[in-house]
Short mmCIF file of C-alpha atoms in Angstrom, two decimals:
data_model
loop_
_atom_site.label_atom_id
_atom_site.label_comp_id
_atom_site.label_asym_id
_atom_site.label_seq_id
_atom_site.Cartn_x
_atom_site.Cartn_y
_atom_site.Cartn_z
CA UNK G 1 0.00 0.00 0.00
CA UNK G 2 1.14 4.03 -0.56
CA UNK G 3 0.61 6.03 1.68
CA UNK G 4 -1.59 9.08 0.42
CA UNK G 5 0.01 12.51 0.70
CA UNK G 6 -1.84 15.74 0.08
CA UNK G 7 -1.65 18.33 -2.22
CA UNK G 8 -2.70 21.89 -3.21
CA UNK G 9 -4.89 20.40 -5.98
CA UNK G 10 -6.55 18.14 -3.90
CA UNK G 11 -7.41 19.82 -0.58
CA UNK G 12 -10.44 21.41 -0.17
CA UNK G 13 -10.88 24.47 2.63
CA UNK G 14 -14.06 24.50 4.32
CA UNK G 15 -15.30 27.53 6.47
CA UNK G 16 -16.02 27.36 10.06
CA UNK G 17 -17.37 29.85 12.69
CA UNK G 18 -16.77 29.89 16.40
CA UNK G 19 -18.72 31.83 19.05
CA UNK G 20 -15.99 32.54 21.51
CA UNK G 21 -18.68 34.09 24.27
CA UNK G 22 -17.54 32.78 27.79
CA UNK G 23 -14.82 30.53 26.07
CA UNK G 24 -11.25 30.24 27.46
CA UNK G 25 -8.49 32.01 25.51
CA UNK G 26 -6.36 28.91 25.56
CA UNK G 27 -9.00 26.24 25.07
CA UNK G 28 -10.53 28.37 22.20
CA UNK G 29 -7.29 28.71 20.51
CA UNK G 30 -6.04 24.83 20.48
CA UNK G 31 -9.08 23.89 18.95
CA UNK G 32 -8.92 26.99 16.23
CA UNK G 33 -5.31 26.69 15.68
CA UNK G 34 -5.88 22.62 14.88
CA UNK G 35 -8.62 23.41 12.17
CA UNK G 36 -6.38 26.35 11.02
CA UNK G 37 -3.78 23.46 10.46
CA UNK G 38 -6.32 20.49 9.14
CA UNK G 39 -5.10 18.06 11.48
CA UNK G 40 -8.66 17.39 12.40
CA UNK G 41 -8.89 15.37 7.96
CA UNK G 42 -7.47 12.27 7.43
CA UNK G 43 -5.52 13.50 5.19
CA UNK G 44 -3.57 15.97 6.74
CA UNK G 45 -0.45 16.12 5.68
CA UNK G 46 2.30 18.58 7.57
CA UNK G 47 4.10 19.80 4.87
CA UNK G 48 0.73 21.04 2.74
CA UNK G 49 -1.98 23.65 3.96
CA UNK G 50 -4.91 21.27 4.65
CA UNK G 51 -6.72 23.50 6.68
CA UNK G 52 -9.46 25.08 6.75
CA UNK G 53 -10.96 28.83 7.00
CA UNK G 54 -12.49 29.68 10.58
CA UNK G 55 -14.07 32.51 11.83
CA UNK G 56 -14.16 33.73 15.23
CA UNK G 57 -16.85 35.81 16.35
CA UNK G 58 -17.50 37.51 19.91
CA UNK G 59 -13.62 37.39 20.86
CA UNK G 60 -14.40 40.80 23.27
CA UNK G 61 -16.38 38.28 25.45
CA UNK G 62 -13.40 35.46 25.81
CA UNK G 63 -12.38 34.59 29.63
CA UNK G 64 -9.22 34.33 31.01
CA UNK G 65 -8.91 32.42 34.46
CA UNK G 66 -6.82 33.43 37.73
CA UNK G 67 -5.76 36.69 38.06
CA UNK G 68 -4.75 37.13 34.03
CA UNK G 69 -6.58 40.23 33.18
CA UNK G 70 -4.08 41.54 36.16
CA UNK G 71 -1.37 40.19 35.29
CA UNK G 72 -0.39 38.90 32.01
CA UNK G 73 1.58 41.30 30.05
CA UNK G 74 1.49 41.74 26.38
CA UNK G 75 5.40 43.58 25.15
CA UNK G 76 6.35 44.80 21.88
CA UNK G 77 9.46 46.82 21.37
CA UNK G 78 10.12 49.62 18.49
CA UNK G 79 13.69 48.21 18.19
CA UNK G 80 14.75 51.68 19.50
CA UNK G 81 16.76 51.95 22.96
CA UNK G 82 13.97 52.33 25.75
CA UNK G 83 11.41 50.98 23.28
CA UNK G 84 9.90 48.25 25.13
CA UNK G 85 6.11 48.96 25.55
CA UNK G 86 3.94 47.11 28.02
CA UNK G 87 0.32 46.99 28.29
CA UNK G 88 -1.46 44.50 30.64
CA UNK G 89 -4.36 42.29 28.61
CA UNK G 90 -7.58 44.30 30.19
CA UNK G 91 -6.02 47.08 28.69
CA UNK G 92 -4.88 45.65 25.49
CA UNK G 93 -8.94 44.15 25.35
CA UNK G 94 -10.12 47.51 25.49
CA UNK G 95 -8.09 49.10 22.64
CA UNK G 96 -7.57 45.90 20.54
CA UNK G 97 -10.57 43.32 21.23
CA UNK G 98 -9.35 41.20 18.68
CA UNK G 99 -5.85 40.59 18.88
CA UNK G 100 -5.75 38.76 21.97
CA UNK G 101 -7.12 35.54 20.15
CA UNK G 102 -5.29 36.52 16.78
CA UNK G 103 -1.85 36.30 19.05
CA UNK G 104 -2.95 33.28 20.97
CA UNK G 105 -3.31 31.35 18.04
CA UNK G 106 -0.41 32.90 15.89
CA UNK G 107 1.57 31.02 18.98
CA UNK G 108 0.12 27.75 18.47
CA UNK G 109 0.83 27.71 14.65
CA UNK G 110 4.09 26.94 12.82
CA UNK G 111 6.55 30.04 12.20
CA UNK G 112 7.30 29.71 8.68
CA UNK G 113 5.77 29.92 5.26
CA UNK G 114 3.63 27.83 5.81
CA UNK G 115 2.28 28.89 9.28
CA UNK G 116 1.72 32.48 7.28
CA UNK G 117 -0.03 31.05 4.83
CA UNK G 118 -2.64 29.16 7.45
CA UNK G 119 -2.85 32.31 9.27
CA UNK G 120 -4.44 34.03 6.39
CA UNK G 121 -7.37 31.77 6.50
CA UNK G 122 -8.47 33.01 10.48
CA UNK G 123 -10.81 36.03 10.77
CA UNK G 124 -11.55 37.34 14.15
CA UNK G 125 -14.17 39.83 14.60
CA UNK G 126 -15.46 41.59 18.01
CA UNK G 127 -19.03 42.04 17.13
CA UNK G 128 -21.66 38.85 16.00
CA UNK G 129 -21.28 40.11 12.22
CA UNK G 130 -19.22 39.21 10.25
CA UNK G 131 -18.94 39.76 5.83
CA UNK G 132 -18.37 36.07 5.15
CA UNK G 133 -22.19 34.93 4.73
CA UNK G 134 -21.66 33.65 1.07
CA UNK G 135 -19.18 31.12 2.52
CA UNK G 136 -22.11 29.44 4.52
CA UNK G 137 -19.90 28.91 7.37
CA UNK G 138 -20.38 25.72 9.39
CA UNK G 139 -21.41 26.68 12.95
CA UNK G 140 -18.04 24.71 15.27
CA UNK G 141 -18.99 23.77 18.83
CA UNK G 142 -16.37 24.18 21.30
CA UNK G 143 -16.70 22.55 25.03
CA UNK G 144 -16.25 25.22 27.40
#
């Protein structure tokens, strides 16, 4: 027997959307960042992009546990001497509500072409609209 190996001609990217409402940053973002890579298809195959297209909705209403809105710290530096910027995550939820999730599961993907290429197929949005309606997005259930 062969075994079957994916590839860009015969993948097909479905569309997903995820309520994140009262979901956990972390457990929200393994499940997202495993349909973002299609190991959830018996096919997947690691070096191809078998994944599909998800959509997260609601990600102003995730949860974080313990004390996190306190004290987990979000950096980013200008690459300038005294650069480093802080902010802690209730304040980077109130100016950014999306990019919480988006960095959560930027983590849990691969850092290279490919990664980018999977990353392009995640759309967060803070709100319950969202443009991609044509799609018909399959609603994805995640245990909270």
């Amino acid at each position: 027997m062969k075994t079957y190996m994916a590839n860009n001609q015969t993948v097909t990217h479905d569309w997903y959307v995820v309520d994140a409402t009262g979901l956990t940053l972390g457990r929200l973002s393994t499940v997202v960042a495993s349909y973002l890579r299609g190991k959830h298809k018996p096919i997947y195959t690691p070096h191809v992009n078998c994944g599909d297209n998800v959509i997260v909705i609601n990600a102003d209403k995730i949860k974080l546990t313990g004390n996190k809105w306190h004290d987990k710290l979000y950096r980013s530096h200008s690459a300038y001497n005294g650069g480093l910027k802080t902010m802690r995550a209730e304040e980077v939820m109130a100016k950014f509500p999306t990019r919480m999730v988006e960095y959560s599961i930027k983590g849990m993907l691969p850092h290279t072409k490919l990664g980018d290429e999977q990353r392009r197929h995640l759309y967060v949005y803070a709100g319950n609209e969202h443009p991609h309606q044509a799609q018909k997005p399959v609603k994805l259930e995640i245990k909270a």
